[in-house]
Amino acid sequence: MIRISTFILVISLFSSFTEGQTVSTFLTGSGLNGPDGFTIDTTGNLIVANWGGGSGTTVLKITPDASVIVIDSTSDAPDGLAFDSAGYLYISDYNSGKITRTSPAGVKTDFATGLNHPSALAFDNEWNLYVSNYGGGTVSKITPGGSVSVFASGFSGPIGLVFDPDGNLYVSNYNTGIVNKVTPNGIVTVFATVPNPSTSRIQYLARGQSGNLYLPAYGHHKIYKISPAGNVTVLAGTGVSGGKDGPADSAQFNGPNSIALTAEGNLFVSEYNANRIRLITGVEFPVGIKDRGPSPSSGFILEKNFPNPFRDRTYLFVHAFRPGSILIQITTSRGDAAGCIERSVSEGDHLIPVDNFGLSGGICYATLWSEGRCWGTLRLLVRP
């Protein structure tokens, strides 16, 4: 999000990768016009708002194979994007100060009005929608019924919003390079400050299941990683403007602004200046993986499950490096046993169906055992 106006221009993992990230170019041009806010739908499509210097009107759907589809052309400088649990897409219109809502069938209506240059969007666990008001220095809370109130204030060019599992909201400040932490009852503290903050022009936020935050700095041409303790390091980018792909520590960016984390643990990054989208691979473990267990080179890998979330049945992806007998134990979030599955597997890949064992909703865990040894645990999400 680049501001040229009277304003100054702007599921739990226990580990993440610390090296080996690679940057590649995912898409250039192809309808991109000052790409800004990102979100990802349930089938892995990237949804992109074309802010276009404040004159953009379109929202794009970009498939995993980089095909581009215009899904909205009536927005007024679309900025933030978010989906609710029913699949409705919410769009913040920066110029008109409203939030629109589009149904899965494509019917678009106004959801809330009277906001001050609304930017990023984020839902809490009760599906209240939070909006950063870039123009007003506030964050608004909108109930599912559309009632608007001020949740927190005192920010300077707030843009990025992301929640942690405890309900704390993180807010990036474009003008100051500060990321604030806001408790559920609205208490604001400084969580982290990026290096050379006055020139950073920090933008949107993403949070991995490791607890790390990821943050593009438009002014630094870098992507920062912020640990759960608030320590700031460079994830990718040399600081020189450019488009060089390759290892993250030697790659170049040109005005990165939005960011989204995929289920595979990769990061999409938009480059406002270049009308380009980059992909950083190997940032986090895939969604659902809680613990990879011991080295699997002579054993088994519990890779992922699909769909996730699921209601009646999901499928576990298991790779066996050798034949053997495995047991998959399903436990609730409280640690209670819900069921188990036993299989004799040959060397190779296996797709193992798992029913919900009568669970009505929430989090459960699938743990792979063989010969008395744990080979990994996945976090599964069960729809109510």
CSV table of C-alpha atoms in Angstrom, one decimal:
chain,number,residue,atom,x,y,z
A,1,MET,CA,0.0,0.0,0.0
A,2,ILE,CA,1.6,3.2,-1.1
A,3,ARG,CA,0.1,6.5,0.1
A,4,ILE,CA,0.7,9.7,-1.9
A,5,SER,CA,-1.5,12.3,-0.3
A,6,THR,CA,-1.4,14.7,2.7
A,7,PHE,CA,-0.2,11.6,4.6
A,8,ILE,CA,3.4,10.6,4.5
A,9,LEU,CA,3.8,7.7,2.2
A,10,VAL,CA,2.2,3.8,3.4
A,11,ILE,CA,-2.6,-23.8,14.0
A,12,SER,CA,0.7,-24.3,16.8
A,13,LEU,CA,4.1,-25.1,15.3
A,14,PHE,CA,7.1,-25.5,17.6
A,15,SER,CA,9.8,-24.8,15.0
A,16,SER,CA,10.4,-23.2,11.7
A,17,PHE,CA,13.1,-23.4,9.0
A,18,THR,CA,16.0,-21.0,9.6
A,19,GLU,CA,17.8,-21.5,6.3
A,20,GLY,CA,17.2,-22.7,2.8
A,21,GLN,CA,14.5,-20.2,1.7
A,22,THR,CA,14.5,-19.5,-2.0
A,23,VAL,CA,12.8,-16.6,-3.8
A,24,SER,CA,11.3,-17.0,-7.3
A,25,THR,CA,9.1,-14.9,-9.5
A,26,PHE,CA,5.5,-16.2,-9.5
A,27,LEU,CA,3.8,-13.6,-11.8
A,28,THR,CA,4.6,-10.3,-13.5
A,29,GLY,CA,2.1,-8.0,-15.1
A,30,SER,CA,-1.0,-10.0,-16.2
A,31,GLY,CA,-3.5,-7.6,-14.8
A,32,LEU,CA,-1.6,-6.5,-11.7
A,33,ASN,CA,-2.0,-2.8,-11.1
A,34,GLY,CA,-0.3,-1.7,-7.9
A,35,PRO,CA,-1.0,-5.0,-6.1
A,36,ASP,CA,-1.8,-4.5,-2.5
A,37,GLY,CA,-3.8,-6.7,-0.1
A,38,PHE,CA,-3.6,-10.5,-0.3
A,39,THR,CA,-5.6,-13.4,1.0
A,40,ILE,CA,-5.8,-17.1,0.1
A,41,ASP,CA,-9.0,-19.0,-0.4
A,42,THR,CA,-9.7,-22.6,0.7
A,43,THR,CA,-8.5,-24.1,-2.5
A,44,GLY,CA,-5.2,-22.3,-2.6
A,45,ASN,CA,-6.0,-19.5,-5.0
A,46,LEU,CA,-4.3,-16.2,-4.2
A,47,ILE,CA,-6.7,-13.2,-4.1
A,48,VAL,CA,-5.1,-9.9,-4.9
A,49,ALA,CA,-6.4,-6.3,-4.5
A,50,ASN,CA,-5.3,-3.9,-7.2
A,51,TRP,CA,-4.9,-0.6,-5.2
A,52,GLY,CA,-3.4,1.0,-8.2
A,53,GLY,CA,-2.1,4.2,-6.6
A,54,GLY,CA,-5.6,4.9,-5.2
A,55,SER,CA,-7.4,4.5,-8.6
A,56,GLY,CA,-7.6,0.8,-8.9
A,57,THR,CA,-10.9,-1.0,-9.2
A,58,THR,CA,-10.2,-4.7,-9.6
A,59,VAL,CA,-9.7,-7.8,-7.4
A,60,LEU,CA,-8.0,-10.8,-9.0
A,61,LYS,CA,-8.0,-14.5,-8.4
A,62,ILE,CA,-4.7,-16.1,-9.2
A,63,THR,CA,-4.6,-19.9,-9.4
A,64,PRO,CA,-1.7,-22.1,-8.3
A,65,ASP,CA,-0.6,-22.3,-12.0
A,66,ALA,CA,-0.6,-18.5,-12.2
A,67,SER,CA,-3.8,-18.1,-14.3
A,68,VAL,CA,-5.4,-14.7,-13.6
A,69,ILE,CA,-9.2,-14.2,-13.3
A,70,VAL,CA,-10.9,-10.8,-12.5
A,71,ILE,CA,-13.4,-11.5,-9.8
A,72,ASP,CA,-14.4,-7.9,-9.0
A,73,SER,CA,-14.2,-4.7,-11.0
A,74,THR,CA,-16.4,-2.3,-9.0
A,75,SER,CA,-14.2,-1.5,-6.0
A,76,ASP,CA,-12.8,1.9,-5.2
A,77,ALA,CA,-9.1,1.4,-4.5
A,78,PRO,CA,-9.5,-2.1,-3.0
A,79,ASP,CA,-7.0,-2.7,-0.3
A,80,GLY,CA,-7.5,-5.3,2.5
A,81,LEU,CA,-9.1,-8.7,1.8
A,82,ALA,CA,-10.4,-11.5,4.1
A,83,PHE,CA,-12.7,-14.5,3.9
A,84,ASP,CA,-15.2,-15.5,6.6
A,85,SER,CA,-16.1,-19.1,7.5
A,86,ALA,CA,-19.0,-19.1,5.0
A,87,GLY,CA,-16.7,-18.2,2.1
A,88,TYR,CA,-17.8,-14.5,1.8
A,89,LEU,CA,-15.1,-12.2,0.6
A,90,TYR,CA,-14.7,-8.9,2.4
A,91,ILE,CA,-12.9,-6.0,0.6
A,92,SER,CA,-11.9,-2.7,2.1
A,93,ASP,CA,-12.5,0.3,-0.3
A,94,TYR,CA,-9.8,2.8,0.6
A,95,ASN,CA,-11.4,5.8,-1.1
A,96,SER,CA,-15.0,5.3,-0.2
A,97,GLY,CA,-14.3,4.3,3.4
A,98,LYS,CA,-16.5,1.2,3.3
A,99,ILE,CA,-16.2,-2.6,3.5
A,100,THR,CA,-18.1,-4.7,1.0
A,101,ARG,CA,-19.0,-8.3,1.2
A,102,THR,CA,-19.3,-10.7,-1.8
A,103,SER,CA,-21.1,-14.1,-1.4
A,104,PRO,CA,-19.7,-17.3,-2.9
A,105,ALA,CA,-22.3,-16.8,-5.6
A,106,GLY,CA,-20.9,-13.4,-6.5
A,107,VAL,CA,-23.5,-11.1,-5.0
A,108,LYS,CA,-21.8,-8.0,-3.6
A,109,THR,CA,-23.3,-5.8,-0.9
A,110,ASP,CA,-22.0,-3.1,1.4
A,111,PHE,CA,-21.2,-4.4,4.9
A,112,ALA,CA,-19.9,-1.3,6.8
A,113,THR,CA,-19.4,2.4,6.0
A,114,GLY,CA,-17.9,5.5,7.6
A,115,LEU,CA,-14.3,4.2,7.9
A,116,ASN,CA,-11.3,6.4,7.4
A,117,HIS,CA,-9.1,5.0,4.5
A,118,PRO,CA,-9.7,1.3,5.6
A,119,SER,CA,-6.8,-0.9,4.8
A,120,ALA,CA,-6.1,-4.4,6.2
A,121,LEU,CA,-8.8,-6.8,7.4
A,122,ALA,CA,-8.6,-9.6,10.0
A,123,PHE,CA,-11.2,-11.8,11.7
A,124,ASP,CA,-11.0,-12.9,15.4
A,125,ASN,CA,-12.2,-16.2,16.7
A,126,GLU,CA,-15.8,-15.0,17.0
A,127,TRP,CA,-15.8,-13.6,13.4
A,128,ASN,CA,-15.7,-10.0,14.4
A,129,LEU,CA,-13.9,-8.1,11.6
A,130,TYR,CA,-11.1,-5.7,12.4
A,131,VAL,CA,-10.0,-2.9,10.1
A,132,SER,CA,-7.0,-0.7,10.1
A,133,ASN,CA,-7.9,2.9,9.4
A,134,TYR,CA,-4.8,4.3,7.8
A,135,GLY,CA,-6.3,7.8,7.7
A,136,GLY,CA,-7.5,7.9,11.3
A,137,GLY,CA,-4.7,6.0,13.2
A,138,THR,CA,-7.3,3.6,14.6
A,139,VAL,CA,-8.4,0.0,14.4
A,140,SER,CA,-12.1,-0.6,14.1
A,141,LYS,CA,-14.1,-3.6,15.2
A,142,ILE,CA,-17.1,-4.7,13.2
A,143,THR,CA,-19.5,-7.2,14.6
A,144,PRO,CA,-21.0,-9.9,12.3
A,145,GLY,CA,-24.1,-7.8,12.2
A,146,GLY,CA,-22.2,-4.8,10.9
A,147,SER,CA,-22.0,-2.6,14.0
A,148,VAL,CA,-18.8,-0.5,14.0
A,149,SER,CA,-16.8,0.7,17.0
A,150,VAL,CA,-13.2,1.8,17.7
A,151,PHE,CA,-11.2,-1.0,19.1
A,152,ALA,CA,-7.8,0.7,19.6
A,153,SER,CA,-6.2,4.0,18.7
A,154,GLY,CA,-2.9,5.9,18.7
A,155,PHE,CA,-1.3,4.3,15.7
A,156,SER,CA,0.6,6.1,12.9
A,157,GLY,CA,-0.5,4.9,9.5
A,158,PRO,CA,-1.7,1.5,10.6
A,159,ILE,CA,-1.8,-1.1,7.9
A,160,GLY,CA,-1.1,-4.8,8.7
A,161,LEU,CA,-3.3,-6.8,11.0
A,162,VAL,CA,-2.9,-10.4,12.3
A,163,PHE,CA,-4.1,-12.3,15.3
A,164,ASP,CA,-2.3,-14.9,17.4
A,165,PRO,CA,-4.1,-17.9,19.0
A,166,ASP,CA,-4.6,-16.0,22.3
A,167,GLY,CA,-6.5,-13.2,20.6
A,168,ASN,CA,-3.8,-10.6,20.6
A,169,LEU,CA,-3.8,-8.4,17.5
A,170,TYR,CA,-0.6,-7.2,15.9
A,171,VAL,CA,-0.6,-3.9,14.0
A,172,SER,CA,2.1,-2.5,11.7
A,173,ASN,CA,2.6,1.2,11.5
A,174,TYR,CA,3.7,2.5,8.1
A,175,ASN,CA,5.0,5.8,9.3
A,176,THR,CA,7.1,4.6,12.4
A,177,GLY,CA,8.3,1.1,11.6
A,178,ILE,CA,6.7,-0.1,14.8
A,179,VAL,CA,4.6,-3.3,15.2
A,180,ASN,CA,2.2,-2.9,18.1
A,181,LYS,CA,0.6,-5.7,20.1
A,182,VAL,CA,-3.0,-5.1,21.2
A,183,THR,CA,-4.5,-7.4,23.9
A,184,PRO,CA,-8.1,-8.6,23.6
A,185,ASN,CA,-9.2,-5.8,25.9
A,186,GLY,CA,-7.5,-3.1,23.8
A,187,ILE,CA,-4.2,-2.4,25.6
A,188,VAL,CA,-1.6,-1.3,23.1
A,189,THR,CA,2.1,-2.0,23.6
A,190,VAL,CA,5.2,-1.9,21.3
A,191,PHE,CA,6.0,-5.4,20.3
A,192,ALA,CA,8.9,-4.8,17.8
A,193,THR,CA,10.6,-2.1,15.8
A,194,VAL,CA,12.4,-2.8,12.5
A,195,PRO,CA,15.9,-1.4,11.9
A,196,ASN,CA,16.0,2.2,10.5
A,197,PRO,CA,12.3,2.5,11.2
A,198,SER,CA,11.7,6.0,9.8
A,199,THR,CA,12.6,4.8,6.2
A,200,SER,CA,11.1,1.2,6.5
A,201,ARG,CA,7.5,1.9,5.3
A,202,ILE,CA,6.4,-1.4,6.8
A,203,GLN,CA,3.3,-2.9,5.3
A,204,TYR,CA,1.0,-6.0,5.7
A,205,LEU,CA,1.6,-8.8,8.2
A,206,ALA,CA,1.4,-12.6,8.1
A,207,ARG,CA,1.8,-15.0,11.0
A,208,GLY,CA,3.2,-18.5,10.8
A,209,GLN,CA,2.2,-21.3,13.2
A,210,SER,CA,5.7,-21.1,14.5
A,211,GLY,CA,4.6,-17.8,16.0
A,212,ASN,CA,6.9,-15.8,13.8
A,213,LEU,CA,5.5,-12.7,12.1
A,214,TYR,CA,6.5,-11.8,8.5
A,215,LEU,CA,6.6,-8.2,7.4
A,216,PRO,CA,7.5,-6.5,4.1
A,217,ALA,CA,9.3,-3.2,4.3
A,218,TYR,CA,8.5,-1.2,1.2
A,219,GLY,CA,11.3,1.3,1.9
A,220,HIS,CA,14.0,-1.2,2.7
A,221,HIS,CA,13.1,-3.7,-0.1
A,222,LYS,CA,13.3,-6.5,2.5
A,223,ILE,CA,11.1,-9.0,4.2
A,224,TYR,CA,11.5,-9.1,8.0
A,225,LYS,CA,10.9,-12.0,10.4
A,226,ILE,CA,9.8,-11.2,13.9
A,227,SER,CA,10.2,-13.9,16.5
A,228,PRO,CA,7.6,-14.5,19.2
A,229,ALA,CA,9.9,-12.7,21.6
A,230,GLY,CA,9.9,-9.6,19.3
A,231,ASN,CA,13.4,-10.1,17.8
A,232,VAL,CA,13.7,-8.7,14.2
A,233,THR,CA,15.8,-10.4,11.5
A,234,VAL,CA,15.9,-10.2,7.7
A,235,LEU,CA,14.2,-13.2,6.1
A,236,ALA,CA,14.8,-12.2,2.5
A,237,GLY,CA,16.2,-9.3,0.4
A,238,THR,CA,19.6,-7.5,0.3
A,239,GLY,CA,18.1,-4.0,0.6
A,240,VAL,CA,18.9,-3.2,-3.0
A,241,SER,CA,15.9,-2.6,-5.3
A,242,GLY,CA,15.7,-5.2,-8.0
A,243,GLY,CA,14.2,-8.5,-9.1
A,244,LYS,CA,16.9,-11.0,-8.6
A,245,ASP,CA,15.6,-14.5,-7.7
A,246,GLY,CA,17.6,-17.2,-5.8
A,247,PRO,CA,18.6,-17.8,-2.2
A,248,ALA,CA,16.7,-15.5,0.1
A,249,ASP,CA,19.8,-13.7,1.4
A,250,SER,CA,20.9,-12.6,-2.1
A,251,ALA,CA,17.5,-12.0,-3.6
A,252,GLN,CA,16.2,-8.6,-4.4
A,253,PHE,CA,12.8,-7.0,-4.1
A,254,ASN,CA,11.3,-3.8,-5.5
A,255,GLY,CA,8.8,-2.2,-3.1
A,256,PRO,CA,7.4,-5.2,-1.3
A,257,ASN,CA,4.1,-4.5,0.4
A,258,SER,CA,1.6,-7.4,0.9
A,259,ILE,CA,2.3,-10.9,2.1
A,260,ALA,CA,0.4,-14.1,2.6
A,261,LEU,CA,1.4,-17.5,4.0
A,262,THR,CA,0.3,-20.7,2.1
A,263,ALA,CA,-0.7,-24.0,3.6
A,264,GLU,CA,2.6,-25.4,2.3
A,265,GLY,CA,4.6,-22.9,4.4
A,266,ASN,CA,5.6,-20.6,1.6
A,267,LEU,CA,5.2,-16.8,1.4
A,268,PHE,CA,3.6,-14.8,-1.4
A,269,VAL,CA,4.9,-11.3,-1.6
A,270,SER,CA,3.6,-8.5,-3.8
A,271,GLU,CA,5.9,-5.8,-5.2
A,272,TYR,CA,4.0,-2.6,-5.7
A,273,ASN,CA,6.6,-0.9,-7.9
A,274,ALA,CA,7.1,-3.8,-10.2
A,275,ASN,CA,3.6,-5.1,-10.6
A,276,ARG,CA,5.0,-8.5,-9.6
A,277,ILE,CA,4.4,-11.3,-7.2
A,278,ARG,CA,7.2,-13.3,-5.7
A,279,LEU,CA,7.2,-16.6,-3.9
A,280,ILE,CA,9.5,-17.5,-0.9
A,281,THR,CA,9.6,-21.2,-0.3
A,282,GLY,CA,10.7,-23.1,2.8
A,283,VAL,CA,9.6,-20.5,5.3
A,284,GLU,CA,7.5,-22.6,7.6
A,285,PHE,CA,6.5,-26.3,8.0
A,286,PRO,CA,3.2,-27.0,6.1
A,287,VAL,CA,0.0,-26.2,7.9
A,288,GLY,CA,-0.9,-28.9,10.5
A,289,ILE,CA,2.6,-30.3,11.1
A,290,LYS,CA,3.3,-29.9,14.8
A,291,ASP,CA,6.4,-32.1,15.2
A,292,ARG,CA,8.3,-34.0,12.5
A,293,GLY,CA,9.7,-36.4,15.1
A,294,PRO,CA,13.1,-38.0,14.6
A,295,SER,CA,15.1,-38.2,11.3
A,296,PRO,CA,12.8,-40.2,9.0
A,297,SER,CA,15.4,-41.4,6.5
A,298,SER,CA,14.9,-45.0,7.6
A,299,GLY,CA,11.3,-44.7,8.9
A,300,PHE,CA,8.2,-42.7,8.2
A,301,ILE,CA,7.0,-39.2,7.5
A,302,LEU,CA,3.5,-37.9,8.4
A,303,GLU,CA,3.4,-35.1,5.7
A,304,LYS,CA,0.0,-33.4,5.9
A,305,ASN,CA,-3.7,-34.0,5.7
A,306,PHE,CA,-6.4,-32.8,3.2
A,307,PRO,CA,-8.9,-31.4,3.5
A,308,ASN,CA,-8.1,-29.3,6.5
A,309,PRO,CA,-10.4,-28.2,8.1
A,310,PHE,CA,-12.7,-31.2,7.5
A,311,ARG,CA,-16.0,-32.4,8.8
A,312,ASP,CA,-16.6,-36.1,8.2
A,313,ARG,CA,-13.3,-37.4,6.8
A,314,THR,CA,-9.8,-36.3,6.0
A,315,TYR,CA,-6.8,-38.1,4.4
A,316,LEU,CA,-3.3,-38.3,5.9
A,317,PHE,CA,-0.3,-38.3,3.5
A,318,VAL,CA,2.3,-40.8,4.8
A,319,HIS,CA,5.6,-41.7,3.3
A,320,ALA,CA,7.3,-44.9,4.3
A,321,PHE,CA,11.0,-45.3,3.7
A,322,ARG,CA,10.7,-49.0,4.4
A,323,PRO,CA,7.8,-51.6,4.9
A,324,GLY,CA,6.4,-51.7,8.4
A,325,SER,CA,3.4,-51.6,10.7
A,326,ILE,CA,2.2,-48.1,11.7
A,327,LEU,CA,-0.4,-46.9,14.2
A,328,ILE,CA,-2.0,-43.5,13.9
A,329,GLN,CA,-3.4,-42.3,17.2
A,330,ILE,CA,-6.1,-39.5,17.2
A,331,THR,CA,-6.3,-37.4,20.4
A,332,THR,CA,-8.3,-34.4,21.4
A,333,SER,CA,-6.8,-31.0,22.2
A,334,ARG,CA,-7.1,-32.1,25.9
A,335,GLY,CA,-5.0,-35.2,25.2
A,336,ASP,CA,-7.9,-37.6,25.4
A,337,ALA,CA,-7.8,-40.6,23.1
A,338,ALA,CA,-10.4,-40.4,20.3
A,339,GLY,CA,-9.5,-43.4,18.1
A,340,CYS,CA,-6.6,-45.2,16.3
A,341,ILE,CA,-5.8,-46.6,12.9
A,342,GLU,CA,-3.5,-49.5,12.3
A,343,ARG,CA,-1.9,-50.3,8.9
A,344,SER,CA,0.8,-52.4,7.4
A,345,VAL,CA,2.5,-50.3,4.7
A,346,SER,CA,4.9,-50.9,1.9
A,347,GLU,CA,7.8,-48.6,1.0
A,348,GLY,CA,6.4,-45.5,-0.8
A,349,ASP,CA,3.6,-43.0,-0.5
A,350,HIS,CA,0.2,-43.8,1.2
A,351,LEU,CA,-3.1,-41.9,1.5
A,352,ILE,CA,-4.8,-43.0,4.8
A,353,PRO,CA,-8.5,-42.0,5.4
A,354,VAL,CA,-9.3,-40.7,8.9
A,355,ASP,CA,-12.9,-40.2,10.1
A,356,ASN,CA,-13.7,-37.6,12.7
A,357,PHE,CA,-14.3,-40.3,15.4
A,358,GLY,CA,-17.4,-38.4,16.6
A,359,LEU,CA,-15.7,-35.2,17.3
A,360,SER,CA,-18.1,-32.2,17.0
A,361,GLY,CA,-15.5,-29.6,16.1
A,362,GLY,CA,-12.3,-28.0,17.1
A,363,ILE,CA,-8.7,-29.2,17.2
A,364,CYS,CA,-7.4,-32.8,17.4
A,365,TYR,CA,-4.1,-34.4,16.7
A,366,ALA,CA,-2.9,-37.4,14.6
A,367,THR,CA,0.3,-39.0,15.8
A,368,LEU,CA,2.2,-41.6,13.8
A,369,TRP,CA,3.8,-44.5,15.8
A,370,SER,CA,5.8,-47.4,14.7
A,371,GLU,CA,7.9,-49.9,16.8
A,372,GLY,CA,7.3,-47.8,19.9
A,373,ARG,CA,8.6,-44.6,18.3
A,374,CYS,CA,6.8,-41.4,17.4
A,375,TRP,CA,7.4,-40.3,13.8
A,376,GLY,CA,5.4,-37.0,13.9
A,377,THR,CA,2.2,-35.3,14.8
A,378,LEU,CA,-0.3,-33.3,12.8
A,379,ARG,CA,-2.8,-30.8,14.0
A,380,LEU,CA,-6.2,-31.5,12.5
A,381,LEU,CA,-9.1,-29.0,12.3
A,382,VAL,CA,-12.6,-30.5,12.6
A,383,ARG,CA,-15.5,-28.3,11.4
A,384,PRO,CA,-18.5,-28.2,13.7
